Short mmCIF file of C-alpha atoms in Angstrom, two decimals:
data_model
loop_
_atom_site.label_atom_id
_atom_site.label_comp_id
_atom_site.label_asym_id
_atom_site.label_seq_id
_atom_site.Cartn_x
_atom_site.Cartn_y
_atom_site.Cartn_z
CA UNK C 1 -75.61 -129.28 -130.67
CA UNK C 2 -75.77 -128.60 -126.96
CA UNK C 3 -77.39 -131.58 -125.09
CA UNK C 4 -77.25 -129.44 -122.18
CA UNK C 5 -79.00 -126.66 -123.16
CA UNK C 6 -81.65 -128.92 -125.04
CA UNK C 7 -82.32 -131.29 -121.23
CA UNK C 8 -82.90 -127.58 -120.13
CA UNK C 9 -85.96 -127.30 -122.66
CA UNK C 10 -84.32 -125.35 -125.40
CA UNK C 11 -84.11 -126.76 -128.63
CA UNK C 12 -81.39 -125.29 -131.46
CA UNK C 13 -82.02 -127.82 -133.79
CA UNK C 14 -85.85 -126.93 -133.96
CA UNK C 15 -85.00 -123.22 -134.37
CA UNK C 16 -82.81 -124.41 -136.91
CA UNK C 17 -85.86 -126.11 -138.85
CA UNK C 18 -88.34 -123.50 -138.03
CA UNK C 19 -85.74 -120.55 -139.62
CA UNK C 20 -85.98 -123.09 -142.81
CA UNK C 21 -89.76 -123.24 -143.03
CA UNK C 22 -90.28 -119.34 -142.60
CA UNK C 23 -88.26 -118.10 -145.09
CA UNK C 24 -89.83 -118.64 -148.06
CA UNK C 25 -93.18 -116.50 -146.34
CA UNK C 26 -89.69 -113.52 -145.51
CA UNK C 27 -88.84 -113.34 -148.90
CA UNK C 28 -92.03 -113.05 -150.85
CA UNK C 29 -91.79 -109.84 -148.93
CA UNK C 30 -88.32 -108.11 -149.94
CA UNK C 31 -89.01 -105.17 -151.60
CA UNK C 32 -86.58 -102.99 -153.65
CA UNK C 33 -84.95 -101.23 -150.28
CA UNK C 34 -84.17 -104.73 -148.77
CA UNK C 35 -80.12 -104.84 -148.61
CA UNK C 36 -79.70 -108.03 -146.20
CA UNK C 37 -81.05 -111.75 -146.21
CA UNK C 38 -82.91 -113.84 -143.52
CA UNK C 39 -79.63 -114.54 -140.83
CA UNK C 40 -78.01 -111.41 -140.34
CA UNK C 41 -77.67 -109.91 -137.06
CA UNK C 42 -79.44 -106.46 -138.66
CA UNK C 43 -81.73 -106.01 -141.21
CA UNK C 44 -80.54 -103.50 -143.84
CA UNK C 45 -82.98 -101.08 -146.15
CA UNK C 46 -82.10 -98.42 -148.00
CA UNK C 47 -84.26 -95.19 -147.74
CA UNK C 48 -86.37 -94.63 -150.42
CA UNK C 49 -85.30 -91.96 -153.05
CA UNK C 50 -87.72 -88.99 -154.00
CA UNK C 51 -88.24 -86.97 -151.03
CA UNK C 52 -87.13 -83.79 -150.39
CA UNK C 53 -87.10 -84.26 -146.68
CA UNK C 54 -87.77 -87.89 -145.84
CA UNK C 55 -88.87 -88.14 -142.20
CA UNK C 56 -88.88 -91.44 -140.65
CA UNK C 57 -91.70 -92.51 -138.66
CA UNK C 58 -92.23 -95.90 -136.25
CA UNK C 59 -94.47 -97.85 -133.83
CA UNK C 60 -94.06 -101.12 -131.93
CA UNK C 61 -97.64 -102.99 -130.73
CA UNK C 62 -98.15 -106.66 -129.83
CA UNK C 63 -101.75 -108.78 -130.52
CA UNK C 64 -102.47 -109.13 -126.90
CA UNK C 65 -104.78 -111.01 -125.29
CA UNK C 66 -106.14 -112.26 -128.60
CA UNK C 67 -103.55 -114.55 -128.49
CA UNK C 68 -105.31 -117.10 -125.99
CA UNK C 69 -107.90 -117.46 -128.59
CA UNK C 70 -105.46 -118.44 -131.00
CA UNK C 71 -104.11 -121.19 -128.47
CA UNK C 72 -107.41 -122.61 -127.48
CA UNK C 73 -108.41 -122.95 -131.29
CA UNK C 74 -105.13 -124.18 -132.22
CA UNK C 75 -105.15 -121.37 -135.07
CA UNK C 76 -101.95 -119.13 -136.02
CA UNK C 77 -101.63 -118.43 -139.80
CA UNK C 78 -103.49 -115.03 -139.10
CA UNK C 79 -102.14 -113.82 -136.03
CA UNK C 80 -99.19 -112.50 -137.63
CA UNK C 81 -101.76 -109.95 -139.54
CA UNK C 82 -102.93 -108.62 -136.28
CA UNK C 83 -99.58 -107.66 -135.01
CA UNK C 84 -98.63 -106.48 -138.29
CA UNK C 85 -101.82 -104.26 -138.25
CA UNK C 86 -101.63 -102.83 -135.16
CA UNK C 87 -98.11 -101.01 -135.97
CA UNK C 88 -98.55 -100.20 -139.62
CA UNK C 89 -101.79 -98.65 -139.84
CA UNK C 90 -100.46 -96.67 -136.73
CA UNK C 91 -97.58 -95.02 -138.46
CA UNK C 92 -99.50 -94.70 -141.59
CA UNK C 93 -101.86 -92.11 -139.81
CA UNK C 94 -99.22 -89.60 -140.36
CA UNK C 95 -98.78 -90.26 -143.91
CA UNK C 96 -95.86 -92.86 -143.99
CA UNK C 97 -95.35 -95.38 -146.41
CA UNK C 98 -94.30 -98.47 -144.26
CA UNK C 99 -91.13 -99.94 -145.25
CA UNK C 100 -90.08 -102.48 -142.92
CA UNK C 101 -91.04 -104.85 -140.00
CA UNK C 102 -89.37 -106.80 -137.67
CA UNK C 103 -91.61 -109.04 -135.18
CA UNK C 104 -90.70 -110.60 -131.56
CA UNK C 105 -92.11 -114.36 -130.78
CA UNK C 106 -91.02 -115.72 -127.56
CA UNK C 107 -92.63 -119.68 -127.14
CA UNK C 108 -92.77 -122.00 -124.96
CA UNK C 109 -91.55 -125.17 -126.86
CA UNK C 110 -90.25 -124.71 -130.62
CA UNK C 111 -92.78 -126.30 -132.83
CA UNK C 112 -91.27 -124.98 -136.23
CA UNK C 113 -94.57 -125.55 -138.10
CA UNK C 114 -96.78 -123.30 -135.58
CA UNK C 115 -94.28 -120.78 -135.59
CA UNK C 116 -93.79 -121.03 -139.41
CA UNK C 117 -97.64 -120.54 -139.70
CA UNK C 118 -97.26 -117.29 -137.47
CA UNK C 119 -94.93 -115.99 -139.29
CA UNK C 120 -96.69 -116.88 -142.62
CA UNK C 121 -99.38 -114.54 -140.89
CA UNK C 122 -96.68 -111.76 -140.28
CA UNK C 123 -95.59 -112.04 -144.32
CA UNK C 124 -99.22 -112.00 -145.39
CA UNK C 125 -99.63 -108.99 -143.03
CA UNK C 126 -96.93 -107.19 -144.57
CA UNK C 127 -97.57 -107.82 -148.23
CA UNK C 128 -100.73 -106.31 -147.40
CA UNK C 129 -99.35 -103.11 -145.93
CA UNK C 130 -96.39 -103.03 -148.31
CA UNK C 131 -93.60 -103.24 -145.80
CA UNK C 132 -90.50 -105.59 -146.12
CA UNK C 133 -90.41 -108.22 -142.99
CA UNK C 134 -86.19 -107.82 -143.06
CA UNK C 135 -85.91 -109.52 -139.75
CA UNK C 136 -86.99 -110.76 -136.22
CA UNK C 137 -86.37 -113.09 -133.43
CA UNK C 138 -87.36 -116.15 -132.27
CA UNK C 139 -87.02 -117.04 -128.48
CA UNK C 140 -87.76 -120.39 -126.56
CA UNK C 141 -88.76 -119.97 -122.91
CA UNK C 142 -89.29 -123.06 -121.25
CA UNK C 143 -91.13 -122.45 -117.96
CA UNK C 144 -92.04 -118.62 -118.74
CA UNK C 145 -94.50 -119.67 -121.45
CA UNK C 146 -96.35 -123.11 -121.48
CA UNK C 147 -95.67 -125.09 -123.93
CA UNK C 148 -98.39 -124.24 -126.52
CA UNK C 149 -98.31 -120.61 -125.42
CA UNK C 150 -96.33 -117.75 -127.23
CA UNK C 151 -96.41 -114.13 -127.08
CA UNK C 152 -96.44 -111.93 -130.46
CA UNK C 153 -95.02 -108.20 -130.89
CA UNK C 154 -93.62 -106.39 -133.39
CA UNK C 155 -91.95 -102.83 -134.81
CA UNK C 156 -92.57 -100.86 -137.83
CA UNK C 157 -90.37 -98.01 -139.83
CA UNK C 158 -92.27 -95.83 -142.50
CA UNK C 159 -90.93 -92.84 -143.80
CA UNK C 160 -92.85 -89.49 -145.21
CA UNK C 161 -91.83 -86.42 -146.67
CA UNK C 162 -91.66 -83.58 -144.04
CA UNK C 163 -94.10 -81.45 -145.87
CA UNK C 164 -96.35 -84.15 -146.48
CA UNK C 165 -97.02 -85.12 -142.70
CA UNK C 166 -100.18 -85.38 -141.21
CA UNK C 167 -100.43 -84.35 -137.87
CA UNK C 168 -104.21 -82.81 -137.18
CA UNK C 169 -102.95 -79.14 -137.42
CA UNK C 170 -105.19 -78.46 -140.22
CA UNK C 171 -108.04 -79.66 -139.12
CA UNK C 172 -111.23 -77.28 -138.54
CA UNK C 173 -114.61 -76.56 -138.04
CA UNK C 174 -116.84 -77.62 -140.93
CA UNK C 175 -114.16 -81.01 -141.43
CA UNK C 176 -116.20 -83.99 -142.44
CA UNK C 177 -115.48 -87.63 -140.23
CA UNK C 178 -115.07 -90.14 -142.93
CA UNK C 179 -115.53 -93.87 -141.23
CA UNK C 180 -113.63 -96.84 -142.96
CA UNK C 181 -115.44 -100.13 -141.76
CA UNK C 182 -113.62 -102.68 -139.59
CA UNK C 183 -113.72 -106.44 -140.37
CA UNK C 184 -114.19 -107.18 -136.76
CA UNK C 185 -113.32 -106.72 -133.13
CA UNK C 186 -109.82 -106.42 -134.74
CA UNK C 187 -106.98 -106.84 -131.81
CA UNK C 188 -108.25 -104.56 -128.86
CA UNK C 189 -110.82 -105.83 -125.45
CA UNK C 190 -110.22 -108.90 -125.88
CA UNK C 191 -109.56 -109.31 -121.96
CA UNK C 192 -113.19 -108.13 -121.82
CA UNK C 193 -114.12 -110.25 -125.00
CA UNK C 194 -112.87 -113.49 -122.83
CA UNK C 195 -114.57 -112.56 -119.89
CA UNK C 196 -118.35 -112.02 -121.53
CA UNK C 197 -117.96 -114.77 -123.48
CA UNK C 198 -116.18 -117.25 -120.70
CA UNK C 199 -113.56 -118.23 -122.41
CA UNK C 200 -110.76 -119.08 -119.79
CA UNK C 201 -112.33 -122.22 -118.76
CA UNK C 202 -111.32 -125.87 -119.80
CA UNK C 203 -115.06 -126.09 -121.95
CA UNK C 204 -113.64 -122.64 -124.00
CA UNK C 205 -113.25 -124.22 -127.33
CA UNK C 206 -116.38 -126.07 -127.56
CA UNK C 207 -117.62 -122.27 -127.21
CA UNK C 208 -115.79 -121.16 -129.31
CA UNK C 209 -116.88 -123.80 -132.34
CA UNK C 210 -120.58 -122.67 -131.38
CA UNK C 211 -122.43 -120.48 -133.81
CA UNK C 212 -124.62 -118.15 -132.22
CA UNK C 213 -127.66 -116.33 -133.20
CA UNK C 214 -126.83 -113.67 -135.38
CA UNK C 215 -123.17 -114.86 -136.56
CA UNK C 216 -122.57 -116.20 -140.15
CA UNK C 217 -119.49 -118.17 -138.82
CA UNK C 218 -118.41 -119.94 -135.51
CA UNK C 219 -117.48 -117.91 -132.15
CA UNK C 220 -114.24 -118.48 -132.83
CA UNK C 221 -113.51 -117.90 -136.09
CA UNK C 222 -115.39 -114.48 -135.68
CA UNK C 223 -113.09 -113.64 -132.95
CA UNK C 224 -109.97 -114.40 -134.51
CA UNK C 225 -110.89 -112.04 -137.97
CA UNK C 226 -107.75 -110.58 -138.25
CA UNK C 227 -107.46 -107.20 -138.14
CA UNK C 228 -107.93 -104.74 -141.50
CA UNK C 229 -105.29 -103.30 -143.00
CA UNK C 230 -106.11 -99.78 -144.26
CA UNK C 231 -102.50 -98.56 -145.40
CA UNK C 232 -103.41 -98.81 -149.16
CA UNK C 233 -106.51 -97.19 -149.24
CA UNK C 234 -105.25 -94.70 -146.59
CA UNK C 235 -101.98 -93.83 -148.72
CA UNK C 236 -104.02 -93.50 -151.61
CA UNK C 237 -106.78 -91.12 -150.24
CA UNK C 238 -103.82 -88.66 -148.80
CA UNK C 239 -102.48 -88.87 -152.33
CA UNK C 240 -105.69 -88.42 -154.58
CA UNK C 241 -107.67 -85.78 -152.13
CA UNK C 242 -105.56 -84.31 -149.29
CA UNK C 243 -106.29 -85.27 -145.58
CA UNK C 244 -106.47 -83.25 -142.19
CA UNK C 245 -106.39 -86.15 -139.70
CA UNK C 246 -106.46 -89.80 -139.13
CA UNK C 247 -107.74 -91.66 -136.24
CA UNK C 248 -107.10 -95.48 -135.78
CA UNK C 249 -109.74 -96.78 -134.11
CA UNK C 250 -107.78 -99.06 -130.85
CA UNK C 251 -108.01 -99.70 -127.66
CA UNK C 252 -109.90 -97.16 -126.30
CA UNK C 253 -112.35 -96.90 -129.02
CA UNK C 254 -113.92 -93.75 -130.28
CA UNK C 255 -113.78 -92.20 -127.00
CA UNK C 256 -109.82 -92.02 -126.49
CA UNK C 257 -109.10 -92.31 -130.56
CA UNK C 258 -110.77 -89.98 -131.82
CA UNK C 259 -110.26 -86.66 -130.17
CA UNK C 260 -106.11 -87.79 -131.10
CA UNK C 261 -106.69 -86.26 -134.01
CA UNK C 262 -108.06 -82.96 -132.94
CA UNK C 263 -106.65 -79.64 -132.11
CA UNK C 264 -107.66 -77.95 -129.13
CA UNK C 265 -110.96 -76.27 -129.07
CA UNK C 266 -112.56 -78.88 -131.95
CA UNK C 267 -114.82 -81.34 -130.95
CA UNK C 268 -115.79 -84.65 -133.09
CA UNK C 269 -119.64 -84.74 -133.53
CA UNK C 270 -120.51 -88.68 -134.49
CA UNK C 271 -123.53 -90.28 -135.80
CA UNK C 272 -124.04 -93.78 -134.03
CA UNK C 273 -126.89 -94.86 -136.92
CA UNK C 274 -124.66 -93.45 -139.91
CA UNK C 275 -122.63 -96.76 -140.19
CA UNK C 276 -123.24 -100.69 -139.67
CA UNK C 277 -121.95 -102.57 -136.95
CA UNK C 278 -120.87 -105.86 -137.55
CA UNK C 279 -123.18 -108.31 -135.28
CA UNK C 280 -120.23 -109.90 -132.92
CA UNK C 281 -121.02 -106.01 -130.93
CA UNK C 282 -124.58 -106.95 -130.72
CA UNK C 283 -123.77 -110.23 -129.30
CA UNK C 284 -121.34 -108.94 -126.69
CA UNK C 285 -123.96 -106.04 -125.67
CA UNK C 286 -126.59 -108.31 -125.22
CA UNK C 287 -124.43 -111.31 -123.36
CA UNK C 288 -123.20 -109.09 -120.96
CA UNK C 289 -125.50 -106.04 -120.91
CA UNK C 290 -122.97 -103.86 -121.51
CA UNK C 291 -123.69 -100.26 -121.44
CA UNK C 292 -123.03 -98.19 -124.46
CA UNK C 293 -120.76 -96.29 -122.99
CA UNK C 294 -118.41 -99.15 -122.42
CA UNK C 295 -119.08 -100.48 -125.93
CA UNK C 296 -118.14 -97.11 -127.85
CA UNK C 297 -114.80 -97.30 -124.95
CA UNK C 298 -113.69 -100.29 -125.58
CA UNK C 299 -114.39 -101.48 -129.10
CA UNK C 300 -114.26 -100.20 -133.00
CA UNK C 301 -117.70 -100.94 -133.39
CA UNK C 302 -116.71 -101.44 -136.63
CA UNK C 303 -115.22 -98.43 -137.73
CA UNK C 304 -111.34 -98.75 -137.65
CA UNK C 305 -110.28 -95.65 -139.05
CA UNK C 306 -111.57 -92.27 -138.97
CA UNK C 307 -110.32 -89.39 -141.69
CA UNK C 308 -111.39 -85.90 -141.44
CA UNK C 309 -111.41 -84.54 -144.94
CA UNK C 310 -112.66 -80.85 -146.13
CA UNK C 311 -116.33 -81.14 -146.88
CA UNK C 312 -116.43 -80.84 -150.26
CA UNK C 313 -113.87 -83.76 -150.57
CA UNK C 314 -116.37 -85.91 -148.61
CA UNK C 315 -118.51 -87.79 -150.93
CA UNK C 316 -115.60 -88.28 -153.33
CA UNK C 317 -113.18 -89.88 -150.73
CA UNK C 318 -116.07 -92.49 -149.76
CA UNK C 319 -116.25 -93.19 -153.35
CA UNK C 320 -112.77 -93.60 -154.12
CA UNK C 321 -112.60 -96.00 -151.19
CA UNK C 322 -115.12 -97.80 -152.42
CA UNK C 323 -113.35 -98.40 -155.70
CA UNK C 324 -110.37 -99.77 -153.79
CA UNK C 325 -112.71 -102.37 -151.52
CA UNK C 326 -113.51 -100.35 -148.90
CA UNK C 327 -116.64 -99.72 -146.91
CA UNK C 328 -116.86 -96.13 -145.59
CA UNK C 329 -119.13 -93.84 -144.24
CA UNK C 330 -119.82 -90.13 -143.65
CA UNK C 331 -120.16 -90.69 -139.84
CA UNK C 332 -120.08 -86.85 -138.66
CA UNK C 333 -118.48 -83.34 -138.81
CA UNK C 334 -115.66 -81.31 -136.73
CA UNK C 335 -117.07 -78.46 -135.01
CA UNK C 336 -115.75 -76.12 -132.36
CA UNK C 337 -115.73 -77.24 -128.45
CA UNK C 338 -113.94 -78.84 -125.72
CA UNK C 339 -115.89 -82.39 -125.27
CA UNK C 340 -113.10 -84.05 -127.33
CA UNK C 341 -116.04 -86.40 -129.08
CA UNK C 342 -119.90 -86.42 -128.58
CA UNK C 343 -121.69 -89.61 -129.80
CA UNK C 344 -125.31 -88.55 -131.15
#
């Protein structure tokens, strides 16, 4: 053990200890492709057999600013979902199966039983989506990050048969907008989130233990929901019925996410009143008097995926979601213009 590097603020022993603790959450998550342990300087995974012309597909996301909420309520076991979340359901909205993860935590001080419980929230994350967590790294950075401060990122490889992509191309006029409900603010605005709800002041987490009018649970523990997972239901809807496009619902909202998924010359026609919004929107509109415009902008509104299906496949896809635990909506239609996405 280096006592020099340790004086400096880095601590191998720790990262020994916290490598110990994680890997029983790593390996519930091996799935058959998995050719390489915890330790190696590459994860291995075979691709999977069965496709004609397998196409790999990827995306790399962090949690963001979420994070600080995370820090001030000294809560990490779901984190790891969020990040998770952000890149799978991503990659799924062309089709892919997800089939592995690796994450990226960079702290301030190794405490191997926080990071154990973020990476616990990574494992659930990926059981969830079906994806093997077949590495990762795990970097102390004394006087980058404070002490109790980490940052969270991560990268996920899917793959889909070539003919079997979903790109938007055969979407049209007369395509129904299927809405799958969030089960929160999920991981986007949460710079604005901190700012309506004053949270980077020393008094944040006794605000954040309130419960305020209209919430079943704290401020807090609304806030940190992690964020839904659709890549079962979505896989399964593409399999049963046959999709035209997928929008996840991000930063940006409806207003950047949604017209993604369109061609040129097709607009997205939404009903505000078709779906519920889960009250933590209300509370934010009416704290900070935000206009709609920067609601529908910034947030899900709680919608976090958006499928256009042909309209006779509607009312069956919101059923078989329903079956598999799913709340969904028909929230409105494709139809031809240039506007990109017109709330109603």
């Amino acid at each position: 053990m280096s006592t020099a590097y340790k004086a400096a603020g880095v601590d191998v022993e720790a990262g020994y200890e916290a490598v110990k603790l994680m890997k029983k959450h790593v390996n519930k998550t091996f799935t058959e492709g998995v050719l390489s342990g915890l330790g190696g300087f590459g994860g291995l995974f075979e691709l999977p057999a069965g496709m004609k012309q397998p196409v790999l597909v990827s995306g790399t996301d962090g949690v963001g600013t979420k994070l600080r909420l995370a820090f001030i309520m000294d809560k990490h076991d779901t984190i790891g979902q969020d990040c998770v979340a952000m890149c799978a359901n991503d990659i799924a909205c062309s089709g892919a199966k997800p089939l592995f993860f690796l994450d990226y935590l960079a702290v301030g001080k190794n405490v191997p039983g926080r990071i154990a419980e973020i990476v616990k929230g990574v494992a659930d994350g990926c059981l969830m989506a079906g994806a093997a967590l077949i590495g990762g790294e795990t970097a102390e950075m004394p006087g980058f990050y404070e002490p109790e401060e980490y940052d969270l990122a991560g990268f996920c490889v899917g793959a889909v048969d070539k003919e079997k992509i979903v790109d938007g191309t055969k979407t049209k006029a007369g395509d129904i907008l299927v809405g799958i409900s969030s089960s929160g603010v999920h991981s986007n605005g949460y710079s604005l989130v901190r700012k309506i709800f004053n949270l980077d002041v020393p008094e944040a987490k006794e605000r954040l233990m309130q419960v305020p009018g209209g919430l079943e649970k704290s401020l807090g523990e609304t806030l940190l929901t992690p964020t839904k997972i659709y890549v079962k239901s979505l896989l399964s809807v593409i399999e049963k019925f046959g999709i035209n496009a997928v929008s996840h619902i991000t930063g940006g909202g409806f207003y950047e996410n949604i017209p993604r998924m369109l061609p040129e010359g097709l607009t997205a026609y939404v009903d505000k009143d078709s779906f519920d919004k889960p009250a933590i929107f209300q509370l934010m509109q009416e704290t900070a008097n935000l206009t709609e415009r920067d609601l529908y902008n910034t947030f899900n509104m709680g919608i976090g995926l958006v499928v256009a299906v042909d309209k006779e496949k509607a009312d069956a896809v919101v059923s078989h979601l329903k079956t598999m635990g799913e709340t969904a909506y028909i929230i409105g239609e494709v139809k031809e213009g240039s506007e990109g996405v017109v709330l109603n």
